[in-house]
Coordinates of C-alpha atoms and ligand atoms in Angstrom, one line a residue:
M1 CA -32.9 -85.1 127.3
K2 CA -32.6 -88.0 124.9
A3 CA -33.9 -87.2 121.4
A4 CA -37.1 -88.9 120.2
T5 CA -36.9 -91.1 117.2
A6 CA -38.9 -90.3 114.1
I7 CA -39.5 -91.6 110.6
W8 CA -40.9 -89.2 108.0
L9 CA -42.3 -90.8 104.8
H10 CA -43.7 -89.3 101.7
G11 CA -47.0 -90.5 100.2
L12 CA -48.6 -88.8 97.2
T13 CA -47.2 -85.3 97.8
C14 CA -45.6 -82.3 96.2
N15 CA -43.1 -82.2 99.1
G16 CA -44.6 -78.8 100.0
N17 CA -44.7 -79.5 103.8
T18 CA -41.0 -80.5 103.8
Q19 CA -40.2 -77.3 102.0
S20 CA -42.4 -75.4 104.4
L21 CA -40.6 -76.9 107.4
L22 CA -37.2 -76.0 106.0
C23 CA -38.4 -72.3 106.1
A24 CA -38.9 -72.5 109.9
P25 CA -37.0 -70.0 112.0
E26 CA -33.4 -71.2 112.4
A27 CA -33.6 -71.5 116.2
L28 CA -36.8 -73.5 116.0
L29 CA -35.4 -75.8 113.4
D30 CA -32.3 -76.2 115.5
T31 CA -34.4 -77.2 118.5
L32 CA -36.4 -79.6 116.4
L33 CA -33.2 -81.4 115.2
R34 CA -31.9 -81.6 118.7
R35 CA -35.1 -83.0 120.1
V36 CA -36.0 -85.3 117.2
N37 CA -33.6 -87.9 115.7
F38 CA -34.9 -88.5 112.2
L39 CA -34.1 -92.1 111.4
F40 CA -35.3 -91.3 108.0
H41 CA -36.5 -88.1 106.3
P42 CA -36.4 -87.7 102.5
S43 CA -34.6 -84.4 102.8
F44 CA -32.8 -84.4 106.1
C45 CA -31.0 -87.8 105.8
V46 CA -28.2 -88.9 103.6
E47 CA -29.8 -92.3 103.1
D48 CA -31.8 -92.4 99.9
S49 CA -34.1 -95.2 101.1
P50 CA -36.2 -95.6 104.3
C51 CA -35.9 -99.4 104.1
K52 CA -33.2 -99.9 106.8
A53 CA -35.0 -97.6 109.3
I54 CA -38.3 -99.3 108.7
E55 CA -36.9 -102.8 109.0
E56 CA -35.3 -102.0 112.3
V57 CA -38.5 -100.6 113.7
L58 CA -40.7 -103.5 112.4
G59 CA -38.0 -106.0 113.6
A60 CA -38.3 -104.5 117.1
K61 CA -34.6 -103.4 117.0
Q62 CA -35.5 -99.7 117.2
R63 CA -38.2 -97.9 119.2
L64 CA -40.2 -95.5 117.0
N65 CA -41.5 -92.5 118.9
I66 CA -43.0 -90.5 116.0
L67 CA -44.2 -91.5 112.6
V68 CA -44.8 -88.6 110.3
I69 CA -46.6 -89.0 107.0
E70 CA -46.6 -86.3 104.3
G71 CA -49.0 -86.9 101.4
A72 CA -52.1 -89.0 100.7
V73 CA -51.9 -92.8 100.6
G74 CA -53.4 -95.1 98.0
E75 CA -53.4 -98.7 97.0
D76 CA -50.8 -98.2 94.3
N77 CA -48.5 -95.7 96.0
M78 CA -45.1 -95.1 94.4
Y79 CA -42.9 -97.8 96.0
R80 CA -43.0 -101.2 97.6
L81 CA -40.8 -102.1 100.5
K82 CA -39.7 -105.7 100.9
G83 CA -42.8 -107.0 99.0
R84 CA -45.2 -104.9 101.1
S85 CA -47.2 -102.1 99.6
F86 CA -46.6 -98.6 100.9
K87 CA -50.0 -98.6 102.6
E88 CA -49.3 -101.9 104.4
V89 CA -45.9 -100.5 105.7
I90 CA -47.6 -97.4 107.0
K91 CA -50.2 -99.4 108.8
E92 CA -47.5 -101.6 110.5
L93 CA -45.4 -98.6 111.4
A94 CA -48.4 -96.7 112.8
Q95 CA -49.0 -99.6 115.2
A96 CA -45.4 -99.5 116.3
A97 CA -45.2 -95.7 116.8
D98 CA -45.9 -93.8 120.1
Y99 CA -47.4 -91.0 118.0
V100 CA -48.5 -90.7 114.4
V101 CA -48.6 -87.3 112.8
A102 CA -50.2 -86.4 109.4
V103 CA -48.5 -83.3 108.0
G104 CA -50.4 -81.3 105.3
N105 CA -53.8 -81.5 103.8
C106 CA -53.1 -84.5 101.6
A107 CA -52.1 -86.7 104.6
V108 CA -55.0 -85.3 106.7
H109 CA -57.9 -85.2 104.3
G110 CA -56.6 -86.5 101.0
N111 CA -56.7 -83.2 99.1
I112 CA -56.3 -83.5 95.3
P113 CA -54.9 -87.0 95.2
A114 CA -58.0 -88.3 97.0
L115 CA -60.2 -87.3 94.1
K116 CA -59.1 -90.8 93.0
D117 CA -61.3 -93.5 94.7
D118 CA -58.6 -95.6 96.4
V119 CA -56.6 -92.6 97.9
S120 CA -57.2 -90.9 101.2
G121 CA -55.7 -89.3 104.2
L122 CA -54.6 -91.3 107.3
Q123 CA -57.9 -91.0 109.2
F124 CA -60.1 -89.0 106.9
K125 CA -61.1 -88.8 103.3
F126 CA -62.2 -85.2 103.0
K127 CA -64.8 -85.0 105.8
E128 CA -65.5 -88.7 106.1
P129 CA -63.7 -90.4 109.0
G130 CA -61.9 -93.6 108.1
G131 CA -58.9 -93.1 105.8
I132 CA -56.3 -95.8 105.5
L133 CA -55.9 -96.4 109.2
G134 CA -59.6 -96.4 110.1
E135 CA -61.6 -94.2 112.4
D136 CA -60.7 -96.2 115.5
F137 CA -56.9 -96.3 115.1
R138 CA -55.0 -95.3 118.2
S139 CA -51.2 -95.1 118.4
R140 CA -49.2 -96.8 121.2
K141 CA -49.8 -93.8 123.4
G142 CA -53.6 -94.1 122.9
L143 CA -54.0 -91.1 120.5
P144 CA -55.6 -90.8 117.1
V145 CA -53.4 -89.5 114.2
I146 CA -52.5 -85.9 115.2
N147 CA -53.3 -83.8 112.2
I148 CA -51.4 -80.7 111.1
S149 CA -53.5 -79.6 108.1
G150 CA -52.7 -76.9 105.6
C151 CA -51.4 -76.8 102.0
P152 CA -48.7 -76.6 103.1
A153 CA -48.9 -76.6 106.9
H154 CA -47.1 -73.7 108.5
P155 CA -43.5 -74.5 109.4
E156 CA -43.9 -73.4 113.0
W157 CA -47.0 -75.6 113.5
I158 CA -45.1 -78.6 112.3
A159 CA -42.0 -78.0 114.3
M160 CA -43.8 -77.0 117.5
T161 CA -46.0 -80.1 117.4
L162 CA -43.1 -82.5 116.8
I163 CA -41.0 -80.9 119.6
A164 CA -44.0 -81.1 122.0
L165 CA -44.5 -84.8 121.1
A166 CA -40.8 -85.5 121.5
E167 CA -41.2 -84.2 125.0
N168 CA -44.4 -86.1 125.6
R169 CA -46.4 -83.0 125.8
I170 CA -49.8 -83.9 124.3
P171 CA -51.8 -81.0 122.7
Q172 CA -55.5 -80.8 123.2
L173 CA -57.1 -81.8 119.9
D174 CA -60.2 -80.4 118.0
K175 CA -62.8 -82.5 116.2
W176 CA -60.4 -83.0 113.3
N177 CA -57.7 -84.1 115.7
R178 CA -55.7 -80.9 115.1
P179 CA -53.9 -79.1 118.0
K180 CA -56.5 -76.7 119.4
H181 CA -53.9 -74.0 120.2
L182 CA -53.1 -73.8 116.5
Y183 CA -56.5 -74.3 114.9
A184 CA -59.0 -72.8 117.4
Y185 CA -58.8 -69.4 115.7
F186 CA -60.0 -68.3 112.3
V187 CA -57.6 -66.9 109.7
H188 CA -59.9 -63.8 110.0
D189 CA -58.7 -63.3 113.7
G190 CA -55.7 -61.1 113.5
C191 CA -56.2 -60.1 109.9
L192 CA -55.4 -56.4 109.4
R193 CA -58.5 -56.0 107.1
V194 CA -61.1 -56.8 109.8
Q195 CA -62.3 -53.1 109.9
Y196 CA -62.9 -53.3 106.2
Y197 CA -64.8 -56.6 106.6
E198 CA -67.0 -55.1 109.3
W199 CA -67.9 -51.9 107.3
K200 CA -68.3 -53.9 104.1
V201 CA -65.6 -52.2 102.2
E202 CA -64.4 -54.4 99.4
A203 CA -60.9 -54.6 98.0
K204 CA -60.8 -53.2 94.5
E205 CA -57.8 -55.3 93.4
L206 CA -55.5 -58.0 94.7
G207 CA -52.1 -57.1 96.3
K208 CA -53.3 -53.7 97.8
K209 CA -53.4 -52.9 101.5
E210 CA -57.0 -51.5 101.4
G211 CA -60.3 -53.4 101.5
C212 CA -61.5 -56.8 102.6
L213 CA -61.2 -59.8 100.2
F214 CA -64.3 -61.6 101.4
Y215 CA -66.9 -59.9 99.1
H216 CA -65.3 -60.3 95.7
F217 CA -62.1 -62.3 95.9
G218 CA -63.3 -65.5 97.7
C219 CA -61.5 -65.0 101.0
R220 CA -62.2 -67.9 103.3
G221 CA -60.7 -66.3 106.4
P222 CA -63.9 -66.1 108.4
L223 CA -64.6 -69.8 107.6
T224 CA -61.2 -71.3 108.0
R225 CA -59.6 -72.4 111.3
A226 CA -55.8 -71.7 111.2
S227 CA -53.5 -69.3 113.0
C228 CA -51.9 -67.7 109.9
N229 CA -52.6 -64.2 111.1
K230 CA -51.4 -64.9 114.6
I231 CA -48.3 -66.9 113.8
L232 CA -47.1 -65.1 110.7
W233 CA -45.4 -66.8 107.8
N234 CA -41.7 -66.2 107.7
S235 CA -42.4 -64.3 110.9
V236 CA -43.6 -61.3 108.8
S237 CA -46.7 -61.9 106.7
S238 CA -49.7 -63.9 105.7
K239 CA -51.8 -64.3 102.5
T240 CA -54.3 -61.7 103.5
R241 CA -51.6 -59.3 104.7
S242 CA -50.0 -59.5 101.3
G243 CA -53.4 -58.8 99.6
Q244 CA -54.4 -62.4 98.6
P245 CA -57.5 -64.2 99.8
C246 CA -57.3 -67.1 102.2
F247 CA -58.2 -70.3 100.2
G248 CA -59.2 -72.3 103.3
C249 CA -56.4 -74.8 102.8
T250 CA -56.6 -76.2 106.4
E251 CA -60.2 -77.4 105.9
F252 CA -61.6 -80.7 104.6
D253 CA -63.2 -79.1 101.6
F254 CA -60.0 -77.8 100.1
P255 CA -59.4 -77.3 97.2
R256 CA -62.5 -75.7 95.6
R257 CA -63.2 -74.4 92.1
N258 CA -62.8 -70.7 91.3
M259 CA -60.9 -69.9 94.5
W260 CA -60.5 -66.2 93.6
E261 CA -64.2 -65.6 93.5
T262 CA -67.0 -65.2 96.0
K263 CA -70.1 -67.1 95.2
Y264 CA -73.4 -65.3 95.8
N265 CA -77.0 -66.3 96.0
M266 CA -79.5 -63.4 95.4
G267 CA -76.8 -60.8 96.4
I268 CA -75.8 -62.6 99.6
P269 CA -72.5 -64.6 99.9
A270 CA -73.4 -68.3 99.5
Q271 CA -71.5 -69.2 102.6
L272 CA -71.7 -67.0 105.7
P273 CA -69.2 -67.2 108.6
P274 CA -70.2 -69.7 111.3
G275 CA -72.7 -68.1 113.7
V276 CA -73.8 -65.3 111.4
S277 CA -77.5 -65.5 110.5
L278 CA -78.8 -64.5 107.1
R279 CA -81.1 -62.0 108.8
G280 CA -78.3 -60.5 110.9
Y281 CA -76.1 -60.3 107.8
I282 CA -78.6 -58.4 105.8
M283 CA -79.5 -56.0 108.6
L284 CA -75.8 -55.3 109.5
S285 CA -74.8 -55.0 105.8
G286 CA -77.3 -52.2 105.2
V287 CA -76.2 -50.3 108.3
A288 CA -72.5 -50.8 107.7
K289 CA -72.7 -49.6 104.1
T290 CA -74.7 -46.6 105.0
F291 CA -72.3 -45.4 107.8
T292 CA -68.9 -46.5 106.5
P293 CA -66.2 -44.1 107.9
S294 CA -64.9 -42.0 105.0
R295 CA -61.3 -42.8 105.9
L296 CA -61.9 -46.5 105.0
K297 CA -62.8 -45.5 101.4
K298 CA -59.5 -43.8 100.8
N299 CA -56.0 -45.1 100.0
L300 CA -54.2 -45.6 103.3
L301 CA -51.4 -43.2 102.2
E302 CA -53.8 -40.4 101.3
E303 CA -54.3 -37.5 103.7
Ligands
SF4_401 S1 -59.4 -60.3 104.0 FE1 -60.3 -62.3 104.6 S2 -59.4 -62.7 106.6 FE2 -59.1 -60.5 106.2 S3 -60.8 -59.4 107.1 FE3 -61.4 -59.9 105.0 S4 -62.5 -61.8 105.1 FE4 -61.3 -61.6 107.0

């Protein structure tokens, strides 16, 4: 099978998604590099400038299958290419590409850089549709920007999506244009602490195996769609498995202030998980706390 062509460009970014991708399992990375020919990638290519690859695509000398953008985009982005602003170049390349992929929360929703007025993600600014390409943008294959959100996005989500597109396998997308098979679940699904959540047993400190991190430590697992506890990081762990709260980094409202803290209104968490009513939460909390199994109150290694 002929490799698909791709150009990967950096906007306003910390490079975290590239670093994340480099941590993908070796076999997956190997498959990615066999299926996708990166005409330019800031870390994978020896060229230190994307100009040649961009000119060839815009001059119709080279077909571009996949355009990948990592980072938010603004009016005054870091560099100009042949007199055009970075934003203009991305718009032109996006029109030429079969598929456009936004990798990481900055490229998807704007994230911290989008606190500045003229900066946004490709088709969203936080939850508002639009972004630099506009709500109605469709690539040559008729698709909106395919969003792989996360800060950073999981290496396997990035690699699997690029491989699928290279083979013209189109994922079903959710309302944020993210592949459903990766973002239909909540981080809560598959977390090893769900029993503690259900019986309202709070974690006493970070980094321990016991307790749920929702009640004190701001865990957003029940409110955040991502498969972090199903497709584990480095194939072995996740934030909640290592005793840290999920910060909800795949959602439009990331980041938030005081991320290690659960906000309460009159003794009830200010944000309940989708589908949980206030009345139901109050009733179940009382029952759960009254009948908590004694084993859940102990250290796991205790008899
Ligand atoms: S730690 Fe977070 S993800 Fe895990 S059960 Fe508690 S709320 Fe859910």
